[in-house]
Amino acid sequence: MTENIDKQKDRTEFNIVLVSLYNTESYSVRTLHAVLEKAGFNVTSLFFKERGPNNTYDRCSPGEIEFLVEQIIRFNPTVVGISVMSAFFELASEITNKIKIQLHTLVLWGGIHPTIRPDQCLRVADAVCLGEGENAIVELAEKASLGYKIDDIKNLWIRTGQEIKKNDLSPLIQDLDSIPFLDYSTNNKYIVEEKSISPCDYNHVLSKFGMNFMTSRGCPFSCTYCVNGILRKIYKNKGNYIRQRSVDNVIDELECLKKNYELTHIRFEDDVFACNFNFEWVNDFCVKYKNKIGLPFSCYLHPKTTDEEMVKLLKDAGLTQISFGIQSGSEKIRHSYFKRFDTNREIIRTADIIAKLGISYSCDILMENPLEKNEDRQETLSLLLQLPKPFFVNTHTLTHFPEYELTNCLLANKLICEEDVEDVRKESFEHNRWNPYLDSSRDVTNMFWSCLYHLASNKSFLSDKQIVELSHNRVLRRLPIFLLLFVKYWPEVSSLKSLSGIKSLLYRIARKCYHFFGIKMVVM
């Protein structure tokens, strides 16, 4: 009994600070906070800066970084855990170096970037966690709090002097129901923004980003531009990669969230919803969700696995919006380079099912793809024109994440260089890279095709034939700003009735033209 009390005392005095960069929702940090708290440790989570609209990131000032480090030190941590994406490698390095100057503490990095480039990260951090961190961080805290060695913990690589101890990966967590619900409470959670710190009220987060929720881990596919392709290889022979929470576990958490927070819509962020394609799971989910949650929701599906009967069930339960990937209308690009083996016929069938059931939908297209020629882009336009309108087209930018199979392919073929890889280039900071709607900062070629894709997705006064004719217009290919302004402002122009409104709109259009011709034409 005394021994147990002493251990518990050690745990409550063993302070751990978790840091999330530009992500107040952070599944990883909120999950780790929950498992550490359940194990009896004193844990504080700091959410450093919020994302902007459409997942944009504003660069932080040196003063903001200094303030964050001051807050970390204030909690006197024995361990500091930082969740690191590739774009934040430099930022995480600066934060870590400043911590190490002022505090003798173990700095542990986790997340996607340390998982795929652990050696690089260990030039800065004391330790990195590869893959799932729930069991590893609790074992680290338990051993460190008792003064035991920590260099034999699975999933952790630890730097000791000039050497690195590389421990094996533990099997993937198969029973997702065993993981505590994400901790959305304000207890020991703070937002650090500008030079201020305040409790992280999740209702505030919801008002900006909505409720994102996951029912599974893993993806049935291995697209070359996605992290799942790497994780599948890393976790080969480490258990089932695709894992699904039980319906009751999902509903229990949603009921808890609905009771405590102002929910209006649920966005399921699973790579593919109902990823194990278990019809019984879907049926059970739909019945219980409709009866106990009853909120509208959206999710991701895949053209290879979309089933009309399943979509009907989901709609009856509250499904109002579906997203799915196309990425390129060229089957050659998809099959040979992306390892997406869906056909254009399957994509059209998926869109027809969704539209037939009266559900709104969006599809993803990858822009700035150096593998694509204009013929490939023409195929994308042709495919989009065959989908039932209206729909929303998300023209994402192809970001070159380190070690991804597609990135390595592009490097090998000298279509990009090392400076284009995300941990160096940090493209995410520079532009609205994830979901840019008619982005005038694109190069002329991609701006031109982006405008055409958006025209193809909406019901307009232009016929499909006219849109195809526009795609062959040489003047617009060289000066797509006119097409962009037309696409962007026509709905507003057609609804204007007053002279003052027309003047205001013309002024905004003139500013856009000045920006484009004053800056971009120099490049052309």
Short mmCIF file of N, CA, C and O in Angstrom, two decimals, residues 118-221:
data_model
loop_
_atom_site.label_atom_id
_atom_site.label_comp_id
_atom_site.label_asym_id
_atom_site.label_seq_id
_atom_site.Cartn_x
_atom_site.Cartn_y
_atom_site.Cartn_z
N PRO A 118 13.21 10.20 -38.21
CA PRO A 118 13.65 10.23 -36.81
C PRO A 118 15.10 10.68 -36.65
O PRO A 118 15.41 11.40 -35.69
N ASP A 119 15.99 10.26 -37.54
CA ASP A 119 17.40 10.65 -37.40
C ASP A 119 17.57 12.15 -37.50
O ASP A 119 18.34 12.75 -36.73
N GLN A 120 16.88 12.77 -38.43
CA GLN A 120 16.95 14.22 -38.57
C GLN A 120 16.46 14.91 -37.31
O GLN A 120 17.07 15.86 -36.81
N CYS A 121 15.35 14.42 -36.76
CA CYS A 121 14.75 15.05 -35.58
C CYS A 121 15.64 14.90 -34.34
O CYS A 121 15.65 15.77 -33.46
N LEU A 122 16.38 13.80 -34.28
CA LEU A 122 17.23 13.56 -33.11
C LEU A 122 18.50 14.42 -33.12
O LEU A 122 19.27 14.39 -32.16
N ARG A 123 18.71 15.19 -34.16
CA ARG A 123 19.78 16.18 -34.11
C ARG A 123 19.40 17.33 -33.19
O ARG A 123 20.25 18.11 -32.75
N VAL A 124 18.07 17.41 -32.90
CA VAL A 124 17.56 18.50 -32.07
C VAL A 124 16.94 17.97 -30.78
O VAL A 124 17.31 18.38 -29.67
N ALA A 125 15.99 17.04 -30.92
CA ALA A 125 15.26 16.51 -29.76
C ALA A 125 16.10 15.47 -29.02
O ALA A 125 17.02 14.87 -29.58
N ASP A 126 15.77 15.24 -27.74
CA ASP A 126 16.43 14.19 -26.95
C ASP A 126 15.90 12.81 -27.32
O ASP A 126 16.61 11.81 -27.23
N ALA A 127 14.63 12.76 -27.71
CA ALA A 127 13.99 11.48 -28.04
C ALA A 127 12.87 11.74 -29.03
O ALA A 127 12.33 12.85 -29.10
N VAL A 128 12.56 10.72 -29.83
CA VAL A 128 11.42 10.82 -30.73
C VAL A 128 10.55 9.59 -30.56
O VAL A 128 11.04 8.50 -30.22
N CYS A 129 9.27 9.78 -30.80
CA CYS A 129 8.32 8.66 -30.75
C CYS A 129 7.87 8.37 -32.17
O CYS A 129 7.38 9.26 -32.87
N LEU A 130 8.07 7.15 -32.61
CA LEU A 130 7.64 6.72 -33.94
C LEU A 130 6.27 6.07 -33.82
O LEU A 130 6.06 5.20 -32.98
N GLY A 131 5.35 6.49 -34.68
CA GLY A 131 4.03 5.85 -34.70
C GLY A 131 3.19 6.19 -33.48
O GLY A 131 3.27 7.28 -32.92
N GLU A 132 2.36 5.23 -33.08
CA GLU A 132 1.43 5.46 -31.97
C GLU A 132 2.17 5.71 -30.66
O GLU A 132 3.10 4.99 -30.32
N GLY A 133 1.71 6.72 -29.92
CA GLY A 133 2.46 7.13 -28.74
C GLY A 133 1.79 6.87 -27.41
O GLY A 133 2.39 7.14 -26.35
N GLU A 134 0.56 6.35 -27.41
CA GLU A 134 -0.18 6.22 -26.14
C GLU A 134 0.57 5.37 -25.12
O GLU A 134 0.76 5.79 -23.97
N ASN A 135 0.98 4.17 -25.51
CA ASN A 135 1.65 3.28 -24.56
C ASN A 135 3.07 3.75 -24.26
O ASN A 135 3.54 3.67 -23.12
N ALA A 136 3.75 4.28 -25.27
CA ALA A 136 5.14 4.69 -25.10
C ALA A 136 5.28 5.85 -24.13
O ALA A 136 6.17 5.84 -23.27
N ILE A 137 4.40 6.85 -24.24
CA ILE A 137 4.58 8.02 -23.38
C ILE A 137 4.22 7.71 -21.93
O ILE A 137 4.84 8.24 -20.99
N VAL A 138 3.26 6.81 -21.70
CA VAL A 138 2.93 6.41 -20.33
C VAL A 138 4.08 5.61 -19.73
O VAL A 138 4.47 5.83 -18.57
N GLU A 139 4.65 4.70 -20.51
CA GLU A 139 5.79 3.91 -20.00
C GLU A 139 6.98 4.82 -19.72
O GLU A 139 7.69 4.65 -18.72
N LEU A 140 7.21 5.80 -20.60
CA LEU A 140 8.29 6.76 -20.37
C LEU A 140 8.08 7.51 -19.05
O LEU A 140 9.00 7.64 -18.23
N ALA A 141 6.86 8.00 -18.86
CA ALA A 141 6.57 8.75 -17.64
C ALA A 141 6.69 7.87 -16.40
O ALA A 141 7.23 8.30 -15.37
N GLU A 142 6.21 6.65 -16.48
CA GLU A 142 6.28 5.73 -15.34
C GLU A 142 7.73 5.45 -14.95
O GLU A 142 8.12 5.52 -13.78
N LYS A 143 8.55 5.12 -15.95
CA LYS A 143 9.95 4.77 -15.64
C LYS A 143 10.75 5.98 -15.19
O LYS A 143 11.53 5.89 -14.23
N ALA A 144 10.56 7.10 -15.87
CA ALA A 144 11.32 8.29 -15.51
C ALA A 144 10.94 8.80 -14.12
O ALA A 144 11.80 9.26 -13.36
N SER A 145 9.65 8.71 -13.77
CA SER A 145 9.22 9.20 -12.46
C SER A 145 9.78 8.37 -11.32
O SER A 145 9.89 8.83 -10.19
N LEU A 146 10.17 7.12 -11.61
CA LEU A 146 10.73 6.23 -10.60
C LEU A 146 12.24 6.13 -10.68
O LEU A 146 12.87 5.37 -9.94
N GLY A 147 12.81 6.89 -11.63
CA GLY A 147 14.26 6.89 -11.76
C GLY A 147 14.82 5.71 -12.52
O GLY A 147 16.03 5.45 -12.46
N TYR A 148 13.98 4.98 -13.25
CA TYR A 148 14.45 3.83 -14.03
C TYR A 148 14.99 4.29 -15.38
O TYR A 148 14.70 5.39 -15.86
N LYS A 149 15.77 3.42 -16.02
CA LYS A 149 16.28 3.70 -17.36
C LYS A 149 15.10 3.78 -18.35
O LYS A 149 14.14 3.03 -18.22
N ILE A 150 15.24 4.65 -19.34
CA ILE A 150 14.15 4.84 -20.30
C ILE A 150 14.59 4.53 -21.73
O ILE A 150 13.90 4.87 -22.69
N ASP A 151 15.73 3.87 -21.87
CA ASP A 151 16.27 3.66 -23.22
C ASP A 151 15.82 2.35 -23.86
O ASP A 151 16.34 1.97 -24.92
N ASP A 152 14.87 1.65 -23.24
CA ASP A 152 14.42 0.38 -23.80
C ASP A 152 12.92 0.38 -24.12
O ASP A 152 12.30 -0.68 -24.24
N ILE A 153 12.34 1.55 -24.26
CA ILE A 153 10.89 1.67 -24.48
C ILE A 153 10.59 1.55 -25.96
O ILE A 153 11.13 2.30 -26.79
N LYS A 154 9.71 0.63 -26.32
CA LYS A 154 9.35 0.45 -27.72
C LYS A 154 8.69 1.72 -28.27
O LYS A 154 7.99 2.43 -27.57
N ASN A 155 8.95 1.97 -29.54
CA ASN A 155 8.47 3.14 -30.29
C ASN A 155 9.33 4.38 -30.05
O ASN A 155 9.14 5.39 -30.72
N LEU A 156 10.25 4.32 -29.08
CA LEU A 156 11.09 5.48 -28.80
C LEU A 156 12.51 5.26 -29.32
O LEU A 156 13.09 4.19 -29.17
N TRP A 157 13.05 6.30 -29.98
CA TRP A 157 14.47 6.39 -30.26
C TRP A 157 15.01 7.49 -29.36
O TRP A 157 14.44 8.59 -29.27
N ILE A 158 16.11 7.18 -28.68
CA ILE A 158 16.63 8.11 -27.66
C ILE A 158 18.10 8.39 -27.93
O ILE A 158 18.89 7.47 -28.19
N ARG A 159 18.45 9.67 -27.87
CA ARG A 159 19.84 10.08 -28.07
C ARG A 159 20.55 10.09 -26.72
O ARG A 159 20.12 10.74 -25.78
N THR A 160 21.62 9.32 -26.61
CA THR A 160 22.44 9.30 -25.40
C THR A 160 23.87 9.63 -25.81
O THR A 160 24.59 8.80 -26.35
N GLY A 161 24.25 10.88 -25.57
CA GLY A 161 25.58 11.31 -26.01
C GLY A 161 25.62 11.35 -27.54
O GLY A 161 24.80 11.98 -28.19
N GLN A 162 26.59 10.62 -28.11
CA GLN A 162 26.72 10.57 -29.56
C GLN A 162 25.99 9.38 -30.16
O GLN A 162 25.97 9.21 -31.38
N GLU A 163 25.38 8.56 -29.33
CA GLU A 163 24.71 7.36 -29.82
C GLU A 163 23.19 7.52 -29.78
O GLU A 163 22.65 8.31 -29.01
N ILE A 164 22.55 6.72 -30.64
CA ILE A 164 21.09 6.72 -30.68
C ILE A 164 20.61 5.30 -30.43
O ILE A 164 21.01 4.36 -31.13
N LYS A 165 19.77 5.13 -29.41
CA LYS A 165 19.18 3.82 -29.12
C LYS A 165 17.87 3.73 -29.91
O LYS A 165 16.92 4.46 -29.65
N LYS A 166 17.84 2.80 -30.88
CA LYS A 166 16.69 2.66 -31.76
C LYS A 166 15.88 1.43 -31.35
O LYS A 166 16.22 0.30 -31.69
N ASN A 167 14.82 1.67 -30.61
CA ASN A 167 13.98 0.56 -30.16
C ASN A 167 12.97 0.17 -31.24
O ASN A 167 12.57 0.99 -32.07
N ASP A 168 12.56 -1.07 -31.18
CA ASP A 168 11.60 -1.60 -32.15
C ASP A 168 10.22 -0.98 -31.92
O ASP A 168 9.93 -0.41 -30.86
N LEU A 169 9.39 -1.11 -32.93
CA LEU A 169 7.99 -0.67 -32.80
C LEU A 169 7.18 -1.73 -32.08
O LEU A 169 7.34 -2.93 -32.33
N SER A 170 6.32 -1.30 -31.19
CA SER A 170 5.37 -2.23 -30.58
C SER A 170 4.23 -2.47 -31.57
O SER A 170 4.01 -1.67 -32.48
N PRO A 171 3.49 -3.56 -31.43
CA PRO A 171 2.36 -3.80 -32.33
C PRO A 171 1.35 -2.66 -32.27
O PRO A 171 1.22 -1.98 -31.25
N LEU A 172 0.65 -2.46 -33.35
CA LEU A 172 -0.41 -1.44 -33.38
C LEU A 172 -1.49 -1.77 -32.35
O LEU A 172 -1.78 -2.94 -32.09
N ILE A 173 -2.07 -0.74 -31.78
CA ILE A 173 -3.17 -0.94 -30.83
C ILE A 173 -4.37 -1.46 -31.60
O ILE A 173 -4.91 -0.78 -32.47
N GLN A 174 -4.78 -2.68 -31.30
CA GLN A 174 -5.88 -3.29 -32.03
C GLN A 174 -7.24 -2.92 -31.45
O GLN A 174 -8.22 -2.74 -32.18
N ASP A 175 -7.31 -2.80 -30.14
CA ASP A 175 -8.57 -2.48 -29.48
C ASP A 175 -8.65 -0.97 -29.26
O ASP A 175 -8.19 -0.45 -28.23
N LEU A 176 -9.20 -0.24 -30.20
CA LEU A 176 -9.28 1.21 -30.08
C LEU A 176 -10.22 1.64 -28.95
O LEU A 176 -10.09 2.75 -28.43
N ASP A 177 -11.13 0.76 -28.55
CA ASP A 177 -12.03 1.09 -27.44
C ASP A 177 -11.27 1.21 -26.12
O ASP A 177 -11.78 1.79 -25.15
N SER A 178 -10.05 0.66 -26.07
CA SER A 178 -9.26 0.72 -24.83
C SER A 178 -8.63 2.08 -24.62
O SER A 178 -8.13 2.38 -23.53
N ILE A 179 -8.64 2.93 -25.63
CA ILE A 179 -8.04 4.26 -25.54
C ILE A 179 -9.06 5.23 -24.96
O ILE A 179 -10.22 5.26 -25.42
N PRO A 180 -8.70 6.03 -23.97
CA PRO A 180 -9.67 6.99 -23.40
C PRO A 180 -10.17 7.96 -24.46
O PRO A 180 -9.49 8.22 -25.46
N PHE A 181 -11.35 8.49 -24.24
CA PHE A 181 -11.87 9.53 -25.13
C PHE A 181 -10.93 10.73 -25.11
O PHE A 181 -10.27 11.02 -24.11
N LEU A 182 -10.89 11.46 -26.22
CA LEU A 182 -10.08 12.68 -26.28
C LEU A 182 -10.54 13.64 -25.19
O LEU A 182 -11.74 13.75 -24.90
N ASP A 183 -9.58 14.32 -24.58
CA ASP A 183 -9.88 15.23 -23.48
C ASP A 183 -10.15 16.63 -24.03
O ASP A 183 -9.22 17.33 -24.46
N TYR A 184 -11.40 17.02 -24.04
CA TYR A 184 -11.78 18.34 -24.56
C TYR A 184 -12.05 19.35 -23.45
O TYR A 184 -12.47 20.47 -23.72
N SER A 185 -11.81 18.96 -22.21
CA SER A 185 -12.08 19.88 -21.10
C SER A 185 -11.06 21.02 -21.09
O SER A 185 -10.03 20.97 -21.77
N THR A 186 -11.35 22.06 -20.31
CA THR A 186 -10.42 23.18 -20.18
C THR A 186 -9.35 22.92 -19.13
O THR A 186 -8.42 23.72 -18.99
N ASN A 187 -9.47 21.81 -18.40
CA ASN A 187 -8.53 21.53 -17.31
C ASN A 187 -7.10 21.39 -17.84
O ASN A 187 -6.80 20.51 -18.64
N ASN A 188 -6.23 22.28 -17.40
CA ASN A 188 -4.80 22.23 -17.75
C ASN A 188 -4.56 22.28 -19.25
O ASN A 188 -3.63 21.66 -19.77
N LYS A 189 -5.40 23.03 -19.95
CA LYS A 189 -5.22 23.22 -21.39
C LYS A 189 -5.33 24.71 -21.70
O LYS A 189 -6.29 25.37 -21.31
N TYR A 190 -4.34 25.20 -22.44
CA TYR A 190 -4.26 26.64 -22.68
C TYR A 190 -3.92 26.93 -24.14
O TYR A 190 -3.17 26.19 -24.78
N ILE A 191 -4.49 28.03 -24.65
CA ILE A 191 -4.11 28.54 -25.96
C ILE A 191 -3.07 29.64 -25.75
O ILE A 191 -3.26 30.55 -24.95
N VAL A 192 -1.96 29.52 -26.47
CA VAL A 192 -0.92 30.56 -26.44
C VAL A 192 -0.96 31.25 -27.79
O VAL A 192 -0.59 30.67 -28.81
N GLU A 193 -1.41 32.49 -27.80
CA GLU A 193 -1.59 33.23 -29.05
C GLU A 193 -1.05 34.63 -28.86
O GLU A 193 -1.32 35.27 -27.83
N GLU A 194 -0.29 35.12 -29.86
CA GLU A 194 0.41 36.39 -29.72
C GLU A 194 1.30 36.28 -28.47
O GLU A 194 2.11 35.39 -28.38
N LYS A 195 1.08 37.15 -27.47
CA LYS A 195 1.84 37.04 -26.23
C LYS A 195 0.88 36.94 -25.05
O LYS A 195 1.04 37.61 -24.02
N SER A 196 -0.10 36.06 -25.21
CA SER A 196 -1.06 35.86 -24.12
C SER A 196 -1.36 34.37 -24.00
O SER A 196 -1.20 33.61 -24.95
N ILE A 197 -1.79 33.99 -22.82
CA ILE A 197 -2.16 32.60 -22.55
C ILE A 197 -3.53 32.59 -21.88
O ILE A 197 -3.79 33.39 -20.98
N SER A 198 -4.41 31.73 -22.36
CA SER A 198 -5.76 31.68 -21.81
C SER A 198 -6.27 30.24 -21.88
O SER A 198 -5.80 29.44 -22.69
N PRO A 199 -7.24 29.88 -21.01
CA PRO A 199 -7.78 28.52 -21.05
C PRO A 199 -8.34 28.18 -22.43
O PRO A 199 -8.94 29.04 -23.09
N CYS A 200 -8.12 26.96 -22.87
CA CYS A 200 -8.59 26.52 -24.18
C CYS A 200 -10.02 26.03 -24.06
O CYS A 200 -10.28 24.89 -23.68
N ASP A 201 -10.96 26.92 -24.37
CA ASP A 201 -12.39 26.59 -24.32
C ASP A 201 -12.75 25.89 -25.62
O ASP A 201 -12.67 26.47 -26.70
N TYR A 202 -13.20 24.64 -25.52
CA TYR A 202 -13.45 23.88 -26.74
C TYR A 202 -14.64 24.42 -27.52
O TYR A 202 -14.71 24.26 -28.74
N ASN A 203 -15.57 25.09 -26.85
CA ASN A 203 -16.66 25.72 -27.60
C ASN A 203 -16.12 26.79 -28.55
O ASN A 203 -16.65 27.01 -29.64
N HIS A 204 -15.03 27.45 -28.13
CA HIS A 204 -14.37 28.43 -29.00
C HIS A 204 -13.76 27.73 -30.21
O HIS A 204 -13.88 28.20 -31.35
N VAL A 205 -13.14 26.58 -29.99
CA VAL A 205 -12.56 25.80 -31.08
C VAL A 205 -13.65 25.36 -32.04
O VAL A 205 -13.51 25.44 -33.27
N LEU A 206 -14.76 24.87 -31.49
CA LEU A 206 -15.88 24.40 -32.31
C LEU A 206 -16.44 25.52 -33.19
O LEU A 206 -16.80 25.29 -34.35
N SER A 207 -16.50 26.73 -32.65
CA SER A 207 -17.06 27.85 -33.41
C SER A 207 -16.23 28.17 -34.63
O SER A 207 -16.73 28.73 -35.61
N LYS A 208 -14.95 27.82 -34.60
CA LYS A 208 -14.05 28.11 -35.72
C LYS A 208 -13.91 26.95 -36.68
O LYS A 208 -13.86 27.12 -37.90
N PHE A 209 -13.78 25.74 -36.14
CA PHE A 209 -13.42 24.60 -36.97
C PHE A 209 -14.47 23.50 -37.02
O PHE A 209 -14.36 22.56 -37.80
N GLY A 210 -15.50 23.59 -36.18
CA GLY A 210 -16.50 22.53 -36.14
C GLY A 210 -15.98 21.32 -35.39
O GLY A 210 -14.84 21.28 -34.93
N MET A 211 -16.82 20.29 -35.27
CA MET A 211 -16.45 19.08 -34.55
C MET A 211 -15.89 18.05 -35.51
O MET A 211 -16.60 17.52 -36.37
N ASN A 212 -14.60 17.78 -35.40
CA ASN A 212 -13.95 16.72 -36.16
C ASN A 212 -13.87 15.47 -35.29
O ASN A 212 -13.52 15.56 -34.11
N PHE A 213 -14.14 14.33 -35.87
CA PHE A 213 -14.26 13.11 -35.07
C PHE A 213 -13.75 11.93 -35.89
O PHE A 213 -13.90 11.89 -37.12
N MET A 214 -13.13 10.95 -35.21
CA MET A 214 -12.63 9.77 -35.92
C MET A 214 -13.16 8.49 -35.27
O MET A 214 -13.19 8.38 -34.04
N THR A 215 -13.57 7.55 -36.11
CA THR A 215 -14.09 6.27 -35.63
C THR A 215 -13.11 5.13 -35.90
O THR A 215 -13.40 3.98 -35.56
N SER A 216 -11.97 5.44 -36.53
CA SER A 216 -11.06 4.36 -36.95
C SER A 216 -9.63 4.88 -37.04
O SER A 216 -9.38 6.08 -36.91
N ARG A 217 -8.72 3.96 -37.26
CA ARG A 217 -7.33 4.29 -37.59
C ARG A 217 -6.90 3.45 -38.79
O ARG A 217 -7.23 2.28 -38.88
N GLY A 218 -6.14 4.09 -39.67
CA GLY A 218 -5.66 3.38 -40.85
C GLY A 218 -6.55 3.62 -42.05
O GLY A 218 -7.68 4.10 -41.94
N CYS A 219 -6.00 3.31 -43.21
CA CYS A 219 -6.71 3.48 -44.48
C CYS A 219 -6.53 2.22 -45.31
O CYS A 219 -5.44 1.63 -45.31
N PRO A 220 -7.56 1.78 -46.02
CA PRO A 220 -7.44 0.57 -46.84
C PRO A 220 -6.57 0.76 -48.08
O PRO A 220 -6.22 -0.22 -48.75
N PHE A 221 -6.19 2.02 -48.37
CA PHE A 221 -5.44 2.31 -49.59
C PHE A 221 -4.05 2.84 -49.24
O PHE A 221 -3.79 3.23 -48.11
#
